[in-house]
Structures are given as structure tokens and as C-alpha cells.
Amino acid sequence: MESEKKIMLSGIQPSGDLHLGNYLGAIKNWADRVNDFDCYYFMADLHTITVRQDPKELRRRSIEMLALYIACGLDPKKNTLFLQSHVPAHAQLGWVLDCYTMFGELSRMTQFKDKSAKHKDNINAGLFTYPSLMAADILLYQPHYVPVGEDQKQHVELTRDLAIRFNNIYGDVFRVPEPYISKVGARIYGLTTPGQKMSKSEPNGCVFLMDDPNVIMKKFKRAVTDSDTENCVHFDKVNKPGVANLMSIYSTITGKSLEDIEKEFEGQGYGVFKPAVGDAVVQTLTPIREEANRLIADKEYLNSIYKEGAEKASYIANKTLRKVYKKIGFYQL
Ligand code: ATP
Ligand code: LTN
């Protein structure tokens, strides 16, 4: 029976270990919406090779990430969880959409500009055409919503343009999806660099989901607060970005409002506040880490989830692909 629920789809590249920014900005929000939508979440491994990867590490992360998705609350019975390279339709529709995406459009993508500046020795064609593959990832499943962080909005806009362009030529083939950007946790900043988003490329200020509790506590105790001498827990993004970031993390995790947090720590300095935030994060991440470790030890189970996910995803994706092939005139047997 086809589901009546609206469809939601998103992916994360297994190009680095998952961190608190990924959890609060993306995965936690996905898990919270599981009952309201028909959800597809995948590991975008095809996308990772736009930048050189160590094959062993890519393989390890591709399975560890599935364990973490599940441990973070993405129940495989309620969500379709899969690995992009297990569903060939992504690459197939990706090629078709390459032929409907303009050079000028791809040249304007900020992620391409950023990444080609960062990897000057490897500005490959895949890095350039990445957004067409991402459009294929999305359009294959006819989703209503694509929950992503602010940084991916431009790619979803291009996906919409491609869907509209294709539909204008061939009739109603694709649903035109909406980006779905959550306000809560949309941007978590680095603990050592409160001016920049938390990212695996700055590991000292980045809390990884698989970090040991003592490592997490150390990272929080070393978190940059302010240069002011006030030593008071007050939310001021402009003048106290470090403290504001810690307050946002604490608020997102505990559900307490910023005012309540200010009251809770009134008269107490950063020496009390920083370990308290660390402790709340440890409380949240410990069961996730333990469950992920338990699942990682059960490869057979994880493989079976990937297998089932690929079957379910392929069924839907192939339906769209067949329609596309037919519309563009590929001879059908
Ligand atoms: P990089 O470290 O290379 O910038 P990343 O860790 O940001 O990569 P992505 O694969 O680009 O990881 O992001 C996966 C998802 O997590 C995206 O939806 C993104 O918007 C979200 N995300 C990543 N970092 C943060 C952050 N610091 N705060 C909130 N959301 C984030
Ligand atoms: N480009 C995204 C990952 C990604 C994605 C997608 C997200 C690939 N395909 C389809 C949503 C929908 C990133 O780098 N975070």
C-alpha cells in the first residue's frame, strides 16, 4: 500500500566522522519527524569521491554511519536507510540530469567554488557536476521536503529549477521539492572557533559522536568563551559568541529556554557552566555511542538493513527512472 504521508529525503556524505553539529543540525531533527513523514535517508558515498578518499576509511565510515543513524533514533523499520552506491538509479538519473544542467548554473554553485579553491590539484568533473547528481538523489524519490542545513539550500534550489525545466519539456515527471531548514540547531559553532561552524576539519573544537566522555569533557572545558572579564552566562551572539554557542547547545539538548539557562547559572562563572554543558552532551551522547558500538559489532544486522533499504529505495527510484527514460525516448524492451 502506498503511504499517504508526505515524503522527506536527505543524505550526508560519509566523508568524515559524524559530529555534534551533524547531530543537532540534521540527524536529531530527522529522527523527531519520523512519525509525520515517509522518510528516506542515505549515505551519499558517490558524492565523497569528488574529493580523494582513503578506501579503507570510506568503507569503515559507510557502515559506522548506519549504526550511528540508527543509534540516534532513525528506526530502520520506520525509515528507509540506504547507501547511495547500492542504488544504481542515482548514477543513471545523474547522467540524464547532467544533460539538462547548464555550465553557467554549475559555475555559480558556492560549494563548487569553495571546494575547488580548497583542492586546487583535483578540480575534477565530478566536483563540478555534483549538484546534478544531488538533484537525481532527490528527484528519484518524489519527495515533498528535503531537510538540509543552510549550506545546501542552493543545491535544492537548483534541483527545483531542473525539475521544472524537465517537467516543462516532458509533462509531469518530477515533484518539485521544498528545502526544509530547521531553526533549532541549524548552526552549531566550533568550540575553539566560535566564528565558524563546527566542522570535522577543526577537530579540536569539534565533538564527535563517538568521542569518549573524558575527551568530550576536555573539549568543553577548553571551549573558548570571551575575552571580557564579566564571567557571566548571558546570551549575546555578537559580543559573547562562544558563550552563546554553548548556551544554544545546552538549550537544544535539554529543551530549556535561554532565559532559564541564564537564571540557572546566575552568579556562577564559566568554570561551572562549561562542564555543565559538557556533562549534558555526555549524557545525550553516551547511550548513542554505546548503542552504535553494539550495532557495529553486529555487521550482519547492519548489512541486512542496508540490503532491505536498497531494495525499498530501488523500487521507488526505478519507477521514476523508467518514466524518465520513456519520456526522453530511450527504447524500452
Ligand atoms: P565539513 O566538515 O566538510 O564542512 P560537515 O561536517 O559540515 O562537513 P556535511 O556532510 O556537509 O558535514 O553536513 C551534513 C549535514 O549536517 C548537513 O545537513 C549540514 O547542514 C549539517 N551540519 C553540518 N555541520 C553543522 C553545524 N556545525 N551545525 C549545524 N548543522 C550542521
Ligand atoms: N550535498 C549534501 C549531501 C547530499 C544530499 C543529497 C543532501 C547529497 N545528496 C540529497 C540532501 C539530499 C552535503 O554535502 N551535505
Coordinates of C-alpha atoms and ligand atoms in Angstrom, one line a residue:
M1 CA 0.0 0.0 0.0
E2 CA 1.4 3.5 -0.9
S3 CA 1.8 5.7 2.1
E4 CA -0.4 8.8 2.4
K5 CA 2.3 10.6 4.4
K6 CA 4.4 13.3 2.8
I7 CA 7.8 12.2 1.7
M8 CA 11.1 13.5 3.2
L9 CA 14.5 12.7 1.9
S10 CA 18.1 13.7 2.9
G11 CA 21.7 12.5 2.8
I12 CA 25.0 13.0 4.5
Q13 CA 28.4 12.2 2.9
P14 CA 30.4 9.6 4.8
S15 CA 33.4 11.7 4.2
G16 CA 34.1 12.3 7.9
D17 CA 33.0 11.1 11.3
L18 CA 29.7 12.4 12.5
H19 CA 29.8 15.3 15.0
L20 CA 27.6 17.2 17.3
G21 CA 26.8 19.8 14.5
N22 CA 25.6 17.0 12.2
Y23 CA 23.5 15.5 15.1
L24 CA 21.9 18.8 16.3
G25 CA 21.6 20.4 12.9
A26 CA 20.4 17.4 10.9
I27 CA 20.0 13.8 12.3
K28 CA 18.2 14.7 15.6
N29 CA 15.6 16.7 13.5
W30 CA 15.2 13.9 11.1
A31 CA 14.5 11.4 14.0
D32 CA 12.0 13.8 15.5
R33 CA 9.9 13.8 12.3
V34 CA 9.8 10.1 11.7
N35 CA 6.1 9.7 12.6
D36 CA 4.9 12.5 10.4
F37 CA 6.6 11.7 7.1
D38 CA 7.6 8.8 4.9
C39 CA 11.4 9.2 5.3
Y40 CA 14.4 8.2 3.1
Y41 CA 17.9 8.8 4.5
F42 CA 21.0 7.8 2.7
M43 CA 24.8 7.9 2.9
A44 CA 26.0 9.8 -0.1
D45 CA 29.1 7.8 -0.8
L46 CA 29.1 8.5 -4.6
H47 CA 29.5 12.2 -3.7
T48 CA 32.5 11.6 -1.4
I49 CA 34.8 10.7 -4.3
T50 CA 34.7 14.2 -5.7
V51 CA 37.5 14.6 -3.1
R52 CA 40.1 11.8 -2.7
Q53 CA 39.1 9.2 -0.1
D54 CA 41.1 6.5 1.6
P55 CA 39.2 3.4 0.5
K56 CA 39.5 1.6 3.9
E57 CA 38.2 4.7 5.8
L58 CA 35.4 5.2 3.4
R59 CA 34.3 1.6 3.9
R60 CA 34.5 1.9 7.7
R61 CA 32.5 5.1 7.8
S62 CA 29.9 3.9 5.4
I63 CA 28.9 1.1 7.9
E64 CA 29.6 3.0 11.1
M65 CA 27.4 5.8 9.9
L66 CA 24.5 3.5 9.5
A67 CA 25.0 2.3 13.1
L68 CA 25.0 5.9 14.3
Y69 CA 21.9 6.9 12.3
I70 CA 20.1 4.0 14.0
A71 CA 21.5 4.8 17.4
C72 CA 20.4 8.4 17.0
G73 CA 16.8 7.3 16.7
L74 CA 16.3 6.6 13.0
D75 CA 14.4 3.4 13.3
P76 CA 15.1 1.3 10.2
K77 CA 11.5 -0.1 10.5
K78 CA 10.1 3.4 10.1
N79 CA 12.7 5.0 7.8
T80 CA 14.3 3.7 4.6
L81 CA 18.1 3.8 5.3
F82 CA 20.4 3.0 2.4
L83 CA 23.8 3.5 0.8
Q84 CA 23.7 5.6 -2.4
S85 CA 26.0 3.3 -4.4
H86 CA 23.7 0.4 -3.7
V87 CA 21.0 2.0 -5.8
P88 CA 22.4 2.4 -9.4
A89 CA 19.4 4.6 -10.4
H90 CA 21.2 7.6 -8.7
A91 CA 24.1 7.5 -11.2
Q92 CA 21.8 6.7 -14.1
L93 CA 19.5 9.7 -13.5
G94 CA 22.5 11.8 -12.6
W95 CA 23.8 11.4 -16.1
V96 CA 20.5 12.3 -17.6
L97 CA 20.2 15.4 -15.5
D98 CA 23.8 16.4 -16.4
C99 CA 22.4 16.9 -19.9
Y100 CA 19.8 19.3 -18.6
T101 CA 22.0 21.3 -16.4
M102 CA 23.8 24.3 -17.8
F103 CA 27.5 25.1 -17.4
G104 CA 26.7 28.5 -16.1
E105 CA 24.4 27.2 -13.4
L106 CA 27.0 24.8 -12.1
S107 CA 29.7 27.6 -12.2
R108 CA 27.6 29.6 -9.8
M109 CA 27.5 27.0 -7.0
T110 CA 29.2 28.2 -3.9
Q111 CA 30.2 24.7 -2.8
F112 CA 32.0 24.2 -6.1
K113 CA 33.8 27.5 -5.7
D114 CA 34.8 26.7 -2.1
K115 CA 35.9 23.1 -2.8
S116 CA 37.8 23.9 -5.9
A117 CA 39.7 26.6 -4.1
K118 CA 40.5 24.1 -1.3
H119 CA 41.5 21.2 -3.6
K120 CA 43.3 23.1 -6.4
D121 CA 45.2 19.9 -7.6
N122 CA 42.0 18.0 -8.1
I123 CA 39.2 20.1 -9.7
N124 CA 37.6 17.1 -11.3
A125 CA 34.4 17.0 -13.5
G126 CA 32.5 15.2 -10.7
L127 CA 33.1 18.1 -8.3
F128 CA 31.6 20.4 -10.9
T129 CA 28.6 18.2 -11.8
Y130 CA 27.9 17.2 -8.2
P131 CA 24.7 19.3 -8.0
S132 CA 23.1 17.3 -10.9
L133 CA 23.8 14.0 -9.0
M134 CA 22.3 15.6 -5.9
A135 CA 19.2 16.6 -7.9
A136 CA 18.9 13.0 -9.1
D137 CA 19.3 11.7 -5.4
I138 CA 16.3 13.9 -4.6
L139 CA 14.0 13.7 -7.6
L140 CA 14.1 9.9 -7.8
Y141 CA 12.0 9.7 -4.7
Q142 CA 9.5 12.4 -5.5
P143 CA 9.9 14.0 -2.0
H144 CA 7.9 16.9 -0.7
Y145 CA 10.7 18.1 1.6
V146 CA 14.5 18.0 1.7
P147 CA 15.7 18.7 5.3
V148 CA 19.2 20.2 5.0
G149 CA 21.4 22.8 6.6
E150 CA 21.6 26.4 5.3
D151 CA 24.7 25.5 3.2
Q152 CA 22.8 23.1 1.0
K153 CA 19.9 25.4 0.1
Q154 CA 21.4 26.5 -3.2
H155 CA 21.6 22.9 -4.4
V156 CA 18.0 22.3 -3.5
E157 CA 17.1 25.5 -5.4
L158 CA 18.9 24.1 -8.5
T159 CA 17.1 20.8 -8.1
R160 CA 13.8 22.7 -8.2
D161 CA 14.9 24.5 -11.4
L162 CA 15.9 21.2 -13.0
A163 CA 12.6 19.5 -12.1
I164 CA 10.6 22.5 -13.5
R165 CA 12.7 22.5 -16.7
F166 CA 12.2 18.8 -17.2
N167 CA 8.5 19.0 -16.5
N168 CA 8.1 21.8 -18.9
I169 CA 9.5 19.7 -21.7
Y170 CA 8.1 16.3 -20.9
G171 CA 5.0 16.9 -18.7
D172 CA 4.6 16.0 -15.0
V173 CA 7.6 13.7 -14.3
F174 CA 9.1 15.1 -11.1
R175 CA 7.6 16.6 -7.9
V176 CA 9.2 20.0 -7.2
P177 CA 10.6 19.6 -3.7
E178 CA 10.9 22.3 -0.9
P179 CA 14.1 22.7 1.2
Y180 CA 13.2 22.2 4.9
I181 CA 15.6 24.2 7.1
S182 CA 15.2 23.8 10.8
K183 CA 15.7 26.9 13.0
V184 CA 16.8 24.9 16.0
G185 CA 20.5 23.8 15.9
A186 CA 20.8 25.0 12.3
R187 CA 24.2 26.3 13.0
I188 CA 26.4 24.9 15.8
Y189 CA 29.8 26.7 16.0
G190 CA 33.2 25.2 16.8
L191 CA 34.2 25.2 20.5
T192 CA 37.6 26.7 19.7
T193 CA 36.4 28.8 16.8
P194 CA 33.0 30.3 17.7
G195 CA 33.1 32.3 14.5
Q196 CA 33.0 29.2 12.3
K197 CA 30.6 26.3 12.1
M198 CA 31.6 23.1 14.0
S199 CA 33.4 21.0 11.4
K200 CA 35.5 17.9 11.2
S201 CA 38.2 20.0 9.6
E202 CA 38.8 21.7 13.0
P203 CA 38.9 18.6 15.2
N204 CA 39.9 20.3 18.5
G205 CA 36.7 22.3 18.7
C206 CA 34.6 19.5 17.2
V207 CA 32.8 17.0 19.4
F208 CA 32.5 13.7 17.5
L209 CA 29.6 11.4 18.4
M210 CA 32.0 8.5 19.0
D211 CA 34.3 10.6 21.3
D212 CA 34.9 9.2 24.8
P213 CA 33.2 11.1 27.7
N214 CA 36.5 12.3 29.1
V215 CA 37.5 13.6 25.6
I216 CA 34.2 15.4 25.4
M217 CA 34.6 17.0 28.8
K218 CA 38.1 18.1 28.0
K219 CA 36.8 19.8 24.8
F220 CA 34.1 21.6 26.7
K221 CA 36.4 22.7 29.5
R222 CA 38.8 24.2 26.8
A223 CA 35.9 25.9 24.9
V224 CA 36.6 29.5 24.0
T225 CA 34.3 31.8 26.0
D226 CA 35.0 35.5 25.9
S227 CA 37.8 37.9 26.3
D228 CA 35.6 40.0 28.6
T229 CA 36.1 39.8 32.3
E230 CA 32.4 39.5 33.0
N231 CA 32.4 35.8 33.5
C232 CA 28.6 35.7 33.4
V233 CA 26.3 33.3 31.4
H234 CA 24.4 35.7 29.2
F235 CA 23.2 35.2 25.6
D236 CA 24.8 37.8 23.3
K237 CA 25.8 36.4 19.9
V238 CA 27.8 39.5 18.8
N239 CA 29.8 40.2 21.9
K240 CA 29.9 36.7 23.5
P241 CA 29.7 34.2 20.6
G242 CA 31.4 31.4 22.5
V243 CA 29.0 31.6 25.4
A244 CA 26.0 32.0 23.1
N245 CA 27.1 28.8 21.2
L246 CA 27.4 26.9 24.4
M247 CA 24.0 28.1 25.5
S248 CA 22.5 27.1 22.2
I249 CA 24.0 23.6 22.5
Y250 CA 22.7 23.3 26.1
S251 CA 19.3 24.6 25.1
T252 CA 18.9 22.3 22.1
I253 CA 19.9 19.3 24.2
T254 CA 18.0 20.0 27.4
G255 CA 15.0 21.8 25.8
K256 CA 15.5 24.7 28.4
S257 CA 15.0 28.2 27.2
L258 CA 17.9 30.7 27.0
E259 CA 16.3 32.8 29.8
D260 CA 16.0 29.7 32.1
I261 CA 19.7 28.9 31.4
E262 CA 20.7 32.4 32.3
K263 CA 18.8 32.0 35.6
E264 CA 20.2 28.5 36.3
F265 CA 23.8 29.8 36.1
E266 CA 23.2 33.2 37.7
G267 CA 26.1 34.2 39.9
Q268 CA 28.2 31.2 38.6
G269 CA 31.0 31.6 36.2
Y270 CA 32.1 29.8 33.1
G271 CA 34.1 27.4 35.3
V272 CA 30.7 25.9 36.4
F273 CA 28.9 26.5 33.1
K274 CA 31.3 24.8 30.7
P275 CA 31.5 21.4 32.5
A276 CA 27.7 21.5 32.9
V277 CA 27.2 21.8 29.1
G278 CA 29.8 19.1 28.6
D279 CA 28.0 16.9 31.1
A280 CA 24.6 17.4 29.3
V281 CA 26.3 16.5 26.0
V282 CA 27.9 13.4 27.6
Q283 CA 24.5 12.3 29.0
T284 CA 23.0 12.6 25.5
L285 CA 25.8 11.0 23.5
T286 CA 26.7 8.1 25.9
P287 CA 23.7 6.0 25.1
I288 CA 24.1 6.8 21.4
R289 CA 27.8 5.8 21.4
E290 CA 27.1 2.6 23.3
E291 CA 24.2 1.6 21.0
A292 CA 26.3 2.4 18.0
N293 CA 29.2 0.3 19.3
R294 CA 26.8 -2.6 20.0
L295 CA 25.5 -2.3 16.4
I296 CA 28.9 -2.0 14.8
A297 CA 29.8 -5.4 16.4
D298 CA 26.7 -6.9 14.6
K299 CA 27.8 -6.4 11.0
E300 CA 25.2 -9.0 9.8
Y301 CA 22.4 -6.9 11.2
L302 CA 23.7 -3.7 9.6
N303 CA 24.2 -5.4 6.3
S304 CA 20.6 -6.7 6.4
I305 CA 19.4 -3.1 7.0
Y306 CA 21.4 -1.9 4.0
K307 CA 20.1 -4.7 1.9
E308 CA 16.5 -4.1 2.8
G309 CA 17.0 -0.3 2.4
A310 CA 18.5 -0.7 -1.1
E311 CA 15.6 -2.9 -2.2
K312 CA 13.0 -0.5 -1.0
A313 CA 14.8 2.5 -2.3
S314 CA 15.5 0.8 -5.7
Y315 CA 11.8 0.0 -6.1
I316 CA 10.8 3.7 -5.9
A317 CA 13.8 5.0 -7.7
N318 CA 13.5 2.7 -10.7
K319 CA 9.8 3.7 -11.1
T320 CA 10.9 7.3 -11.6
L321 CA 13.9 6.3 -13.7
R322 CA 11.7 4.2 -16.1
K323 CA 9.3 7.1 -16.5
V324 CA 12.2 9.4 -17.3
Y325 CA 13.8 7.0 -19.8
K326 CA 10.4 6.6 -21.6
K327 CA 9.8 10.3 -21.8
I328 CA 13.2 11.1 -23.3
G329 CA 12.8 8.4 -25.9
F330 CA 15.1 5.6 -24.8
Y331 CA 13.9 2.4 -26.5
Q332 CA 12.1 0.1 -24.0
L333 CA 12.0 -3.7 -24.2
Ligands
ATP1 P1 32.6 19.8 6.6 O1 33.2 19.5 8.0 O2 33.4 19.3 5.5 O3 32.1 21.2 6.5 P2 30.2 18.8 7.6 O4 30.7 18.1 8.8 O5 29.6 20.1 7.7 O6 31.3 18.8 6.5 P3 28.2 17.8 5.8 O7 28.2 16.4 5.2 O8 28.4 19.0 4.9 O9 29.1 17.7 7.0 O10 26.8 18.1 6.5 C1 25.8 17.1 6.8 C2 24.6 17.8 7.4 O11 24.9 18.3 8.7 C3 24.1 18.9 6.6 O12 22.7 18.9 6.6 C4 24.6 20.1 7.3 O13 23.9 21.3 7.1 C5 24.6 19.7 8.8 N1 25.7 20.3 9.6 C6 27.0 20.2 9.4 N2 27.7 20.9 10.3 C7 26.8 21.6 11.0 C8 26.9 22.5 12.1 N3 28.0 22.9 12.6 N4 25.7 23.0 12.7 C9 24.5 22.6 12.2 N5 24.4 21.7 11.2 C10 25.5 21.2 10.6
LTN2 N1 25.3 17.6 -0.6 C1 25.0 17.2 0.8 C2 24.8 15.7 0.8 C3 23.7 15.2 -0.1 C4 22.3 15.4 0.0 C5 21.8 14.8 -1.2 C6 21.5 16.1 0.9 C7 24.0 14.5 -1.3 N2 22.8 14.3 -1.9 C8 20.4 14.8 -1.4 C9 20.1 16.1 0.7 C10 19.6 15.5 -0.5 C11 26.1 17.6 1.7 O1 27.2 17.7 1.3 N3 25.8 17.8 3.0

